[in-house]
Structures are given as structure tokens and as C-alpha cells.
Short mmCIF file of C-alpha atoms in Angstrom, two decimals:
data_model
loop_
_atom_site.label_atom_id
_atom_site.label_comp_id
_atom_site.label_asym_id
_atom_site.label_seq_id
_atom_site.Cartn_x
_atom_site.Cartn_y
_atom_site.Cartn_z
CA MET A 1 -73.50 -24.85 -123.37
CA SER A 2 -70.74 -27.20 -124.20
CA LEU A 3 -69.50 -29.92 -121.87
CA ILE A 4 -66.34 -27.98 -121.12
CA GLU A 5 -68.30 -24.89 -120.21
CA PHE A 6 -70.58 -26.95 -117.99
CA VAL A 7 -67.63 -28.45 -116.14
CA ALA A 8 -66.10 -24.99 -115.68
CA VAL A 9 -69.37 -23.64 -114.29
CA VAL A 10 -69.60 -26.53 -111.82
CA GLU A 11 -66.00 -26.00 -110.65
CA VAL A 12 -66.51 -22.27 -110.23
CA LEU A 13 -69.74 -22.84 -108.31
CA ILE A 14 -68.01 -25.27 -105.98
CA GLY A 15 -65.23 -22.70 -105.44
CA ALA A 16 -67.84 -20.02 -104.82
CA GLY A 17 -69.55 -22.28 -102.28
CA VAL A 18 -66.32 -22.90 -100.43
CA MET A 19 -65.54 -19.16 -100.45
CA LEU A 20 -69.05 -18.39 -99.18
CA ALA A 21 -68.60 -20.89 -96.37
CA ALA A 22 -65.29 -19.23 -95.45
CA ILE A 23 -67.00 -15.82 -95.46
CA LEU A 24 -69.78 -17.02 -93.20
CA ARG A 25 -67.36 -18.68 -90.81
CA SER A 26 -65.27 -15.47 -90.68
CA LEU A 27 -68.39 -13.50 -89.80
CA ARG A 28 -69.28 -15.96 -87.02
CA ILE A 29 -65.87 -15.56 -85.31
CA ARG A 30 -65.97 -11.77 -85.52
CA ALA A 31 -66.66 -11.34 -81.80
CA ARG A 32 -63.63 -13.50 -80.85
CA VAL A 33 -61.14 -11.60 -83.04
CA PRO A 34 -58.69 -9.61 -80.82
CA ASP A 35 -58.63 -5.85 -81.31
CA SER A 36 -55.05 -6.04 -82.55
CA LEU A 37 -56.15 -8.32 -85.44
CA ARG A 38 -59.51 -6.63 -86.20
CA GLY A 39 -58.13 -4.67 -89.22
CA ARG A 40 -56.52 -7.74 -90.81
CA TRP A 41 -59.68 -9.75 -90.29
CA LEU A 42 -61.82 -7.08 -91.95
CA LEU A 43 -59.46 -6.81 -94.94
CA THR A 44 -59.51 -10.58 -95.38
CA VAL A 45 -63.32 -10.64 -95.34
CA VAL A 46 -63.49 -7.84 -97.96
CA LEU A 47 -61.09 -9.70 -100.24
CA MET A 48 -63.10 -12.89 -99.87
CA PHE A 49 -66.25 -10.95 -100.87
CA CYS A 50 -64.41 -9.60 -103.91
CA PHE A 51 -63.15 -13.03 -104.79
CA PHE A 52 -66.68 -14.45 -104.32
CA GLY A 53 -68.06 -11.67 -106.58
CA GLY A 54 -65.52 -12.66 -109.23
CA TYR A 55 -66.79 -16.24 -109.09
CA LEU A 56 -70.37 -15.06 -109.57
CA LEU A 57 -69.33 -12.71 -112.38
CA PHE A 58 -67.65 -15.62 -114.17
CA VAL A 59 -70.73 -17.82 -113.84
CA GLY A 60 -73.01 -14.96 -114.96
CA SER A 61 -70.87 -14.40 -118.02
CA LEU A 62 -71.27 -18.01 -119.06
CA ALA A 63 -75.00 -17.96 -118.31
CA ALA A 64 -75.49 -14.75 -120.39
CA GLY A 65 -74.09 -16.38 -123.42
CA GLY A 66 -70.75 -14.68 -123.35
CA ARG A 67 -71.89 -11.06 -123.39
CA LEU A 68 -69.04 -10.21 -121.03
CA PRO A 69 -65.58 -10.86 -122.40
CA LEU A 70 -64.36 -14.10 -120.87
CA GLU A 71 -60.79 -12.83 -120.76
CA LEU A 72 -61.85 -9.81 -118.66
CA VAL A 73 -63.78 -11.96 -116.25
CA THR A 74 -61.00 -14.50 -115.96
CA GLY A 75 -58.36 -11.81 -115.48
CA THR A 76 -60.47 -10.14 -112.80
CA VAL A 77 -60.85 -13.43 -110.93
CA PHE A 78 -57.16 -14.26 -111.19
CA LEU A 79 -56.15 -10.75 -110.15
CA GLY A 80 -58.43 -10.93 -107.10
CA GLY A 81 -57.05 -14.37 -106.23
CA ALA A 82 -53.45 -13.15 -106.55
CA VAL A 83 -54.12 -10.10 -104.36
CA PHE A 84 -55.88 -12.37 -101.87
CA VAL A 85 -52.94 -14.74 -101.82
CA ILE A 86 -50.43 -11.89 -101.38
CA ILE A 87 -52.41 -10.35 -98.54
CA PHE A 88 -52.97 -13.76 -96.95
CA VAL A 89 -49.24 -14.47 -97.14
CA HIS A 90 -48.52 -11.04 -95.66
CA ILE A 91 -50.96 -11.63 -92.82
CA SER A 92 -49.51 -15.09 -92.27
CA ASP A 93 -45.98 -13.66 -92.19
CA ILE A 94 -47.02 -11.08 -89.61
CA THR A 95 -48.75 -13.77 -87.58
CA LEU A 96 -45.71 -16.03 -87.76
CA ARG A 97 -43.42 -13.20 -86.66
CA GLU A 98 -45.70 -12.43 -83.75
CA THR A 99 -45.92 -16.12 -82.89
CA ARG A 100 -42.13 -16.41 -83.08
CA LYS A 101 -41.72 -13.32 -80.89
CA LYS A 102 -44.19 -14.70 -78.38
CA GLY A 103 -42.28 -17.99 -78.42
CA GLU A 104 -39.00 -16.15 -77.82
CA ASP A 105 -40.61 -14.11 -75.04
CA LEU A 106 -41.99 -17.32 -73.55
CA GLU A 107 -38.55 -18.94 -73.70
CA LYS A 108 -37.05 -15.88 -72.02
CA GLU A 109 -39.78 -15.97 -69.37
CA ILE A 110 -39.16 -19.69 -68.78
CA ALA A 111 -35.42 -19.09 -68.61
CA GLU A 112 -35.95 -16.21 -66.17
CA ARG A 113 -38.31 -18.33 -64.07
CA ASP A 114 -35.76 -21.17 -64.05
CA ARG A 115 -33.08 -18.66 -63.04
CA ARG A 116 -35.23 -17.36 -60.19
CA GLU A 117 -36.06 -20.92 -59.10
CA GLY A 118 -32.36 -21.77 -59.18
CA GLU A 119 -31.54 -18.71 -57.08
CA LYS A 120 -34.38 -19.55 -54.68
CA LEU A 121 -33.00 -23.07 -54.30
CA ARG A 122 -29.49 -21.70 -53.73
CA TYR A 123 -30.79 -19.30 -51.09
CA GLN A 124 -32.71 -22.11 -49.40
CA GLU A 125 -29.67 -24.39 -49.34
CA GLY A 126 -27.52 -21.47 -48.22
CA PHE A 127 -29.85 -20.66 -45.30
CA GLU A 128 -29.74 -24.30 -44.19
CA VAL A 129 -25.93 -24.17 -44.22
CA LEU A 130 -26.03 -20.83 -42.35
CA ASP A 131 -28.19 -22.27 -39.58
CA ARG A 132 -26.08 -25.42 -39.33
CA CYS A 133 -22.78 -23.50 -39.24
CA THR A 134 -24.15 -20.99 -36.71
CA ARG A 135 -25.10 -23.82 -34.34
CA ARG A 136 -21.63 -25.33 -34.74
CA LEU A 137 -19.98 -21.99 -34.01
CA ILE A 138 -22.06 -21.46 -30.87
CA ALA A 139 -21.16 -24.97 -29.71
CA THR A 140 -17.42 -24.34 -30.22
CA ALA A 141 -17.23 -20.72 -29.05
CA ALA A 142 -15.41 -21.65 -25.84
CA ASP A 143 -12.35 -22.86 -27.78
CA ARG A 144 -10.82 -20.22 -30.09
CA ASP A 145 -8.86 -22.64 -32.29
CA VAL A 146 -11.81 -24.97 -32.75
CA PHE A 147 -14.08 -21.96 -33.38
CA LEU A 148 -11.84 -20.63 -36.16
CA ARG A 149 -11.43 -24.06 -37.74
CA THR A 150 -15.19 -24.62 -37.64
CA LEU A 151 -15.73 -21.14 -39.09
CA CYS A 152 -13.36 -21.84 -41.99
CA GLU A 153 -14.98 -25.19 -42.77
CA GLY A 154 -18.44 -23.61 -42.65
CA LEU A 155 -17.33 -20.83 -45.02
CA ARG A 156 -16.02 -23.37 -47.51
CA GLU A 157 -19.27 -25.36 -47.34
CA LEU A 158 -21.45 -22.27 -47.75
CA ALA A 159 -19.57 -20.89 -50.76
CA HIS A 160 -18.77 -24.27 -52.36
CA ALA A 161 -15.22 -22.97 -52.39
CA ASP A 162 -11.95 -24.71 -53.22
CA LEU A 163 -10.15 -22.54 -50.66
CA ALA A 164 -11.50 -20.72 -47.59
CA ILE A 165 -9.44 -18.25 -45.54
CA VAL A 166 -10.11 -16.31 -42.32
CA PRO A 167 -7.78 -13.29 -41.99
CA LEU A 168 -7.82 -11.54 -38.59
CA ASP A 169 -6.48 -8.18 -37.47
CA ASP A 170 -3.24 -8.39 -35.46
CA GLY A 171 -4.31 -5.46 -33.31
CA ASN A 172 -1.66 -3.03 -34.56
CA ASP A 173 -3.70 -1.37 -37.38
CA GLU A 174 -0.97 -2.39 -39.84
CA THR A 175 -1.01 -6.15 -40.38
CA PHE A 176 -3.32 -9.12 -40.40
CA THR A 177 -2.69 -12.88 -40.20
CA TYR A 178 -4.44 -15.78 -41.90
CA GLN A 179 -5.53 -17.47 -38.67
CA ALA A 180 -7.48 -20.26 -40.40
CA ALA A 181 -7.44 -21.78 -43.89
CA CYS A 182 -8.76 -24.98 -45.41
CA GLY A 183 -8.92 -26.46 -48.89
CA ARG A 184 -6.65 -26.20 -51.91
CA ASN A 185 -3.10 -25.00 -51.13
CA ALA A 186 -4.24 -23.78 -47.69
CA GLU A 187 -0.78 -24.42 -46.25
CA MET A 188 0.61 -21.63 -48.48
CA VAL A 189 -1.30 -18.93 -46.55
CA LEU A 190 -2.07 -20.40 -43.13
CA HIS A 191 -0.52 -18.30 -40.30
CA ARG A 192 1.07 -15.95 -42.86
CA THR A 193 1.14 -12.27 -41.83
CA MET A 194 0.43 -9.57 -44.42
CA PRO A 195 0.35 -5.75 -44.42
CA LYS A 196 -3.14 -4.33 -44.74
CA ASN A 197 -2.08 -1.83 -47.39
CA ASP A 198 -0.62 -4.53 -49.62
CA GLY A 199 -2.68 -7.55 -48.67
CA GLY A 200 -4.54 -8.07 -51.91
CA LEU A 201 -8.22 -8.94 -51.75
CA CYS A 202 -8.07 -9.95 -48.07
CA GLY A 203 -6.38 -6.68 -47.13
CA TRP A 204 -8.88 -4.63 -49.15
CA VAL A 205 -11.73 -5.60 -46.80
CA PHE A 206 -10.03 -3.97 -43.79
CA HIS A 207 -10.23 -0.54 -45.49
CA HIS A 208 -13.65 -0.74 -47.15
CA ALA A 209 -15.74 -2.85 -44.74
CA GLU A 210 -18.04 -4.25 -47.41
CA THR A 211 -18.58 -7.48 -49.30
CA LEU A 212 -16.70 -7.74 -52.58
CA CYS A 213 -17.37 -10.32 -55.31
CA ILE A 214 -14.84 -10.70 -58.14
CA PRO A 215 -15.93 -13.14 -60.90
CA ASP A 216 -12.52 -12.99 -62.61
CA LEU A 217 -9.50 -12.53 -60.35
CA HIS A 218 -7.02 -12.28 -63.21
CA HIS A 219 -8.48 -9.00 -64.47
CA ASP A 220 -8.86 -7.10 -61.22
CA PHE A 221 -6.31 -4.58 -59.97
CA ARG A 222 -7.06 -5.34 -56.29
CA VAL A 223 -5.83 -8.91 -56.59
CA LYS A 224 -2.21 -10.00 -56.15
CA GLN A 225 -1.93 -11.92 -59.40
CA ASP A 226 1.13 -13.96 -58.45
CA VAL A 227 -0.62 -15.22 -55.31
CA ALA A 228 -3.82 -16.06 -57.22
CA ARG A 229 -1.87 -18.05 -59.82
CA ALA A 230 0.11 -19.86 -57.12
CA LEU A 231 -3.09 -20.80 -55.32
CA GLY A 232 -4.71 -21.94 -58.56
CA VAL A 233 -7.93 -19.90 -58.12
CA THR A 234 -9.82 -17.77 -60.63
CA THR A 235 -12.75 -16.23 -58.74
CA GLY A 236 -13.22 -14.91 -55.22
CA VAL A 237 -15.57 -13.28 -52.74
CA THR A 238 -14.79 -11.66 -49.38
CA ALA A 239 -16.78 -10.07 -46.55
CA PRO A 240 -15.75 -8.22 -43.37
CA LEU A 241 -15.93 -9.49 -39.79
CA PHE A 242 -16.84 -6.85 -37.22
CA ARG A 243 -16.12 -6.42 -33.55
CA GLY A 244 -18.42 -3.58 -32.62
CA GLU A 245 -17.92 -0.91 -35.29
CA GLN A 246 -14.38 -1.99 -36.19
CA VAL A 247 -13.37 -4.49 -38.86
CA ALA A 248 -11.67 -7.32 -36.97
CA GLY A 249 -11.11 -9.66 -39.89
CA GLY A 250 -12.67 -11.14 -42.97
CA LEU A 251 -14.16 -14.19 -44.61
CA SER A 252 -12.62 -14.98 -48.00
CA ALA A 253 -13.58 -17.79 -50.38
CA PHE A 254 -11.91 -18.75 -53.66
CA ARG A 255 -12.39 -21.37 -56.34
CA ALA A 256 -11.31 -22.31 -59.84
CA GLY A 257 -14.29 -22.71 -62.14
CA ASP A 258 -17.75 -21.19 -61.94
CA PRO A 259 -17.46 -17.51 -60.99
CA PHE A 260 -19.01 -16.21 -57.80
CA ASP A 261 -22.13 -14.08 -58.29
CA GLN A 262 -24.47 -11.81 -56.37
CA VAL A 263 -26.20 -14.73 -54.62
CA ASP A 264 -22.85 -15.88 -53.23
CA ALA A 265 -22.10 -12.34 -52.08
CA GLU A 266 -25.46 -11.94 -50.32
CA LEU A 267 -25.17 -15.33 -48.57
CA LEU A 268 -21.63 -14.50 -47.45
CA THR A 269 -22.82 -11.12 -46.14
CA LEU A 270 -25.49 -12.83 -44.03
CA PHE A 271 -22.93 -15.35 -42.80
CA SER A 272 -20.46 -12.63 -41.85
CA GLN A 273 -23.17 -10.79 -39.89
CA ARG A 274 -23.93 -13.90 -37.84
CA VAL A 275 -20.29 -14.77 -37.38
CA SER A 276 -19.52 -11.19 -36.31
CA ILE A 277 -22.01 -11.52 -33.46
CA ALA A 278 -20.52 -14.84 -32.34
CA PHE A 279 -16.97 -13.55 -32.82
CA ALA A 280 -17.54 -10.33 -30.89
CA ASN A 281 -19.15 -12.23 -28.03
CA MET A 282 -16.80 -15.21 -28.01
CA LYS A 283 -15.57 -14.40 -24.50
CA LEU A 284 -19.14 -14.06 -23.29
CA LEU A 285 -20.01 -17.42 -24.83
CA GLU A 286 -16.89 -18.92 -23.31
CA ASP A 287 -17.88 -17.65 -19.86
CA LEU A 288 -21.39 -18.94 -20.42
CA GLU A 289 -20.01 -22.34 -21.36
CA GLN A 290 -17.90 -22.41 -18.22
CA ARG A 291 -20.92 -21.47 -16.13
CA VAL A 292 -22.94 -24.20 -17.79
CA ILE A 293 -20.18 -26.72 -17.06
CA ALA A 294 -19.95 -25.56 -13.44
CA ARG A 295 -23.71 -25.63 -13.08
CA THR A 296 -23.86 -29.11 -14.58
CA ALA A 297 -21.16 -30.32 -12.20
CA GLN A 298 -23.04 -28.75 -9.30
CA LEU A 299 -26.26 -30.43 -10.37
CA ARG A 300 -24.48 -33.76 -10.62
CA GLU A 301 -22.95 -33.21 -7.20
CA ASN A 302 -26.35 -32.30 -5.79
CA GLN A 303 -27.86 -35.36 -7.41
CA ALA A 304 -25.14 -37.55 -5.93
CA ARG A 305 -25.69 -35.92 -2.54
CA LEU A 306 -29.44 -36.49 -2.75
CA THR A 307 -28.87 -40.10 -3.78
CA HIS A 308 -26.48 -40.52 -0.84
CA LEU A 309 -28.96 -38.96 1.58
CA ALA A 310 -31.72 -41.20 0.27
CA HIS A 311 -29.67 -44.28 1.12
CA HIS A 312 -27.77 -43.23 4.26
CA ASP A 313 -28.59 -42.32 7.82
CA PRO A 314 -28.22 -38.54 8.25
CA LEU A 315 -26.77 -38.87 11.79
CA THR A 316 -24.14 -41.62 11.44
CA ASP A 317 -23.77 -41.59 7.62
CA LEU A 318 -24.21 -45.38 7.72
CA PRO A 319 -26.47 -47.10 5.17
CA ASN A 320 -30.15 -46.74 6.14
CA ARG A 321 -32.86 -49.39 6.04
CA LEU A 322 -33.44 -48.94 2.27
CA LEU A 323 -29.80 -49.50 1.33
CA PHE A 324 -29.41 -52.21 4.01
CA GLU A 325 -32.22 -54.29 2.53
CA ASP A 326 -30.73 -53.95 -0.94
CA ARG A 327 -27.28 -55.01 0.35
CA LEU A 328 -28.82 -57.97 2.21
CA LYS A 329 -30.62 -59.10 -0.97
CA GLN A 330 -27.31 -58.96 -2.84
CA ALA A 331 -25.54 -60.91 -0.07
CA ILE A 332 -28.25 -63.60 -0.15
CA ALA A 333 -28.07 -63.88 -3.94
CA LYS A 334 -24.28 -64.11 -3.86
CA ALA A 335 -24.34 -66.76 -1.10
CA ARG A 336 -26.97 -68.73 -3.01
CA ARG A 337 -24.88 -68.79 -6.19
CA ALA A 338 -21.67 -69.73 -4.35
CA GLN A 339 -23.44 -72.05 -1.89
CA GLU A 340 -21.89 -70.16 1.00
CA THR A 341 -23.08 -68.87 4.39
CA ALA A 342 -23.99 -65.26 5.12
CA ALA A 343 -24.72 -63.84 8.58
CA LEU A 344 -26.91 -61.02 9.87
CA LEU A 345 -26.05 -59.45 13.28
CA PHE A 346 -28.82 -57.39 14.92
CA PHE A 347 -27.15 -55.05 17.46
CA ASP A 348 -29.08 -53.03 20.03
CA LEU A 349 -27.56 -50.77 22.73
CA ASP A 350 -28.48 -51.65 26.29
CA ARG A 351 -30.33 -48.98 28.31
CA PHE A 352 -29.80 -46.27 25.68
CA LYS A 353 -33.02 -44.54 26.76
CA GLU A 354 -31.40 -43.78 30.12
CA ILE A 355 -28.54 -41.96 28.32
CA ASN A 356 -31.02 -39.82 26.38
CA ASP A 357 -33.12 -39.05 29.45
CA SER A 358 -30.20 -38.21 31.75
CA LEU A 359 -27.73 -36.53 29.39
CA GLY A 360 -29.96 -35.24 26.60
CA HIS A 361 -30.54 -36.19 23.01
CA SER A 362 -27.48 -34.28 21.77
CA VAL A 363 -25.23 -36.50 23.89
CA GLY A 364 -27.24 -39.51 22.75
CA ASP A 365 -26.58 -38.54 19.11
CA LEU A 366 -22.83 -38.36 19.80
CA VAL A 367 -22.98 -41.80 21.39
CA LEU A 368 -24.76 -43.23 18.33
CA CYS A 369 -22.14 -41.71 16.00
CA GLU A 370 -19.32 -43.26 18.05
CA VAL A 371 -21.05 -46.64 18.09
CA GLY A 372 -21.42 -46.48 14.30
CA ARG A 373 -17.73 -45.60 13.89
CA ARG A 374 -16.61 -48.50 16.14
CA LEU A 375 -18.83 -51.01 14.32
CA ARG A 376 -17.56 -49.88 10.94
CA ASN A 377 -13.94 -50.29 12.05
CA LEU A 378 -14.56 -53.88 13.17
CA VAL A 379 -15.74 -55.38 9.87
CA ARG A 380 -14.24 -55.89 6.43
CA GLU A 381 -14.70 -53.54 3.48
CA SER A 382 -17.02 -56.08 1.83
CA ASP A 383 -19.30 -56.24 4.89
CA THR A 384 -22.09 -53.75 5.64
CA VAL A 385 -22.92 -51.82 8.82
CA ALA A 386 -26.28 -50.02 8.79
CA ARG A 387 -28.46 -48.11 11.23
CA LEU A 388 -32.14 -49.01 11.14
CA GLY A 389 -33.21 -46.25 13.52
CA GLY A 390 -32.94 -45.33 17.20
CA ASP A 391 -30.18 -47.47 18.78
CA GLU A 392 -30.64 -50.41 16.38
CA PHE A 393 -27.73 -51.38 14.12
CA VAL A 394 -27.28 -54.34 11.78
CA ILE A 395 -24.16 -55.97 10.33
CA ILE A 396 -24.11 -58.11 7.16
CA LEU A 397 -21.20 -60.55 7.01
CA GLU A 398 -20.48 -62.27 3.70
CA GLN A 399 -18.43 -65.41 3.09
CA VAL A 400 -18.27 -66.29 6.81
CA ASP A 401 -16.37 -69.25 8.24
CA GLY A 402 -19.34 -70.96 9.95
CA GLU A 403 -20.66 -70.06 13.39
CA GLU A 404 -17.18 -69.73 14.89
CA GLY A 405 -16.23 -67.00 12.43
CA VAL A 406 -19.44 -65.11 13.14
CA ALA A 407 -19.03 -65.56 16.88
CA GLU A 408 -15.52 -64.09 16.69
CA VAL A 409 -16.91 -60.92 15.11
CA ALA A 410 -19.68 -60.73 17.70
CA ARG A 411 -17.13 -61.00 20.55
CA LYS A 412 -15.13 -58.13 19.00
CA VAL A 413 -18.28 -56.01 18.92
CA ILE A 414 -19.04 -56.73 22.59
CA GLN A 415 -15.43 -55.93 23.52
CA ALA A 416 -15.39 -52.72 21.49
CA MET A 417 -18.56 -51.49 23.13
CA ALA A 418 -17.05 -52.14 26.57
CA LEU A 419 -14.28 -49.55 25.98
CA PRO A 420 -14.89 -46.28 27.90
CA LEU A 421 -16.61 -43.56 25.91
CA SER A 422 -15.88 -39.89 26.72
CA VAL A 423 -18.65 -37.55 25.54
CA ALA A 424 -19.14 -33.92 26.63
CA GLY A 425 -16.66 -34.37 29.48
CA ARG A 426 -18.42 -37.48 30.80
CA GLU A 427 -17.35 -41.09 30.86
CA ILE A 428 -20.13 -43.32 29.55
CA ALA A 429 -20.15 -47.11 29.85
CA LEU A 430 -21.82 -48.92 26.96
CA THR A 431 -23.03 -52.47 26.45
CA GLY A 432 -25.03 -54.05 23.71
CA SER A 433 -27.00 -57.19 22.87
CA ILE A 434 -26.57 -59.05 19.57
CA GLY A 435 -28.89 -61.48 17.82
CA ILE A 436 -27.47 -63.57 14.95
CA SER A 437 -29.22 -65.36 12.08
CA LEU A 438 -27.50 -67.36 9.34
CA TYR A 439 -28.37 -67.87 5.70
CA PRO A 440 -29.70 -70.34 4.67
CA ASP A 441 -30.28 -72.12 7.99
CA ASP A 442 -32.34 -69.39 9.68
CA GLY A 443 -34.03 -67.84 6.66
CA ALA A 444 -33.90 -67.63 2.87
CA ASP A 445 -34.97 -63.98 2.38
CA VAL A 446 -34.64 -60.55 3.95
CA ASP A 447 -37.78 -60.69 6.09
CA ALA A 448 -37.00 -64.17 7.48
CA LEU A 449 -33.41 -63.29 8.40
CA MET A 450 -34.50 -60.00 10.00
CA LYS A 451 -37.16 -61.75 12.11
CA THR A 452 -34.87 -64.54 13.32
CA ALA A 453 -32.03 -62.11 14.13
CA ASP A 454 -34.47 -59.88 16.03
CA ASP A 455 -35.75 -62.85 18.01
CA ALA A 456 -32.19 -63.85 18.86
CA MET A 457 -31.38 -60.28 19.99
CA TYR A 458 -34.35 -60.21 22.39
CA ARG A 459 -33.25 -63.56 23.79
CA ALA A 460 -29.78 -62.05 24.39
CA LYS A 461 -31.39 -59.18 26.33
CA ALA A 462 -33.51 -61.63 28.31
CA LEU A 463 -30.36 -63.55 29.26
CA GLY A 464 -28.81 -60.51 30.93
CA ARG A 465 -27.75 -58.24 28.04
CA ASN A 466 -24.13 -57.60 26.94
CA ASN A 467 -23.99 -60.92 25.04
CA PHE A 468 -24.80 -62.41 21.67
CA GLN A 469 -27.10 -65.27 20.71
CA PHE A 470 -27.54 -67.36 17.57
CA TYR A 471 -31.15 -67.95 16.59
CA ARG A 472 -30.93 -71.76 16.62
CA ARG A 473 -28.67 -72.10 19.67
CA LYS A 474 -30.66 -72.13 22.90
CA SER A 475 -27.80 -71.82 25.43
CA PRO A 476 -26.16 -68.46 26.13
CA VAL A 477 -22.80 -67.72 24.54
#
């Protein structure tokens, strides 16, 4: 065997080894081959066996000393290789086509998924706008003009429209009027009245009572083309407004640019259903709003009344002890800041128990009311007259002119009480005793001033009643 023949044998053996390895590997993956590719796999294995047999035939020819014609062996091997290559290319082409088709299907699936996700996002955003607009409409239902303006603005926001219009029936079955409009060229249609039979897209809804979406306005016979061109819009969608079973108006949205689609139509239909409920019950909502306002005012009035009762005597309507102590604290603080004098007069009726026992508590209550009225008329607006309970009254005097000024007020009280009092057909003579304490001389807080004034009042009673006494002055006044 020559060197060339030896090299050829080695090369063919290596090729045969590689082919055998490919055959064995193909047999090992047999279980994982899909049913759709089982026939192609089997054909490929058969061809590899044939090709492998050609290798062995070639080597056997050389080993036999050339008994087989070398040309026949070589031609057989080359023919098998060519058929193998053709079939392999065919299988590869089929596989590539299937792979390309799967890729196209995958792209379509991804595009469809993206489209559905986009629609889902649009629905989600649309529902948020629906809820927000519905709350606004409910809040403005008591005012028709504000309601319609809010409705129009909500429609424009929901539909991302350049122009939003709300046509409403005029009640004569023949015409409608654009009661609200906002956006591009809205002034061209606002408050314009149109016949229903020739009202274009907005008039169409009165006769068909269904949502209509028109992606291209310029190629639709229901659209008034001159109006659409004047408004500068190219696509529109409209839905009916109902009052009961009757169409009472519509919601129309227009824009120039991206055409409206089915999602816009469905969102507008949902919006019109909600608006129809609010629109049909606007009067009910208005009455409810008025009742809420009246109820709120009543609650505030009741609260004010309760606050008043908590701080005033129910019999005389004078400040009670709680409010009196607060007023006295304020008077002390004010006098402290201004370095002034404040006075507290403790007034007690003389022998009031005898009036109650002889004439009855009802007469006694009338006497107390009259005493409160007289005391209130004697002092300034800035001063305070309060009833502590029973026949005890107190007077807070601010910015007084020393003891003389306070004494002058006390004399007026004594004189006022001396005036005849006619109650239940009886003439009643009244007298009272007054104790006076001064800030800061007789006390620096509420408790101290109350105690010193009370002490002075009891000294006035001990000195014969019907007089007044200062806490620090020991002689009767």
C-alpha cells in the first residue's frame, strides 16, 4: 500500500468514525424527538448508515487490493454524500421555515398580548376617571349649570378629546341645544339649537339611542362635513343620555388625530349610564343637598344652643358659674397686663326665702329673672353679670375708677333693687346686700377674690342688710 493510499484510508476511517459517532448520538436522542419530526429523524439516520457503509466499502476495497473498482466505490460514496447533503438541506429548510413561522406567531402573540395589556391599562385609567367624574357630578348635582360644566369637562378627560359637547333635548321632540361645550372651537356650538332630524352626529343619537363610534368623520354620511371641517376634528364618538326610557340628550367627544375605537365607545357607554342616573335624579339630589344643608344648619344651631346652655343659667339666661369663672380669669389677666383695677361685686337678695315660702317658687323665679334684668341694665357691655345659684349674683367690673367708681355702681344696684316690683298682681319690696373685693388688693386669683367678696357680703348683712361693703373697709358704707 502506497503512502497516498495509506493517507486516504486514514482519512476515510476518521470520517467513518465521525459518522458513527453521529449515528450513535442520533440513536441516543431518539426518545426526545417530537412525533412531528420522527420521520425526518429516521430518514437522516438511514442516510448516515448508508454513508457509513460507503466509507467501509471504500476502506474494504483498498484492503482487498483493489478487487472492487475504485471509481464505483468513490462514486457510490459521493452519491450518498450528495443525497445526504440534499436531504439535510431540505430538512434544514423545513426546520427554518417552521422556526420562522413560530417566530412570526410569537411576535403576533406578543403584539396581541401588548395590545390586550394596553387595552387593560386604558380600561383601568378610564374606570379611575369614571369614578372621579361621578363623585364630582354627585357633588355638583344641586347646581344645573355647574353640573353640566363638570359633566362636559369629565367627558373630555375620559375620552382624551379635543372637543366635548353635551346636547340636551329642548322638550319639544323637534330640537336640541348644545347646553355645554369645552375644548377646541367650543364657542362655535355652545348654546346653539339644532333640529334632531338634521343635527348630524349629535342629532343621530336622539333617534337610535345607542353609542356610535366613527373613526373617520370625513367618510361618514351621518356627519355634517362642513361643521366637522369648521371644528377641525376628524374622529368622533357619541352616546345617549337617558331620563327613564327616553333619550334626554347625549355625550359627544371629538378630536383630530388618533381615531376613537371600541375601548373609547365602551368607556363612554359606561359613563353615559352613570351620568343618566345622576341626570335623571338631579332634582332628587338637589333636594337631598338642601336637606343636608338644612340639617347641618340645624345641627350647628343645636350645638350653639347646647354651648349656650352649658355656660348660661337656664332661668335668667345670665352667665353661670362656669362662664363667670372664665370671664373673671380674663378680667384678672387683662388688669394684670394693663396694671389696672378690677372689681368683683357679690350680690345676695335679702330674705328671699320668705318670698319663696309665702308666694311660691314660681313667683320666686319671676323675681330672680327681674333682678337679673335690672342688674344687667346697670352695667356696661364690657362688664359681666352672672348668677351663681339661688339668689346669689355676681358682677365683674373691668377698668374701674378706684373705690369711688365701684361704690357708685353699688349704690345704683341698691337703688334699683329698692324700686317696687309687681309680680302676679302683688307688690314686692326687694333689698340686697353687696360685698366688694378689688384686684389686686383683695386677691390675685378667682378663688381669693370670691372668698373676700363673700366675706364682705356677709359683713354687709350683719350690718343691717340693704348696703354694700368693701372687703378692706371696716366701717359701713
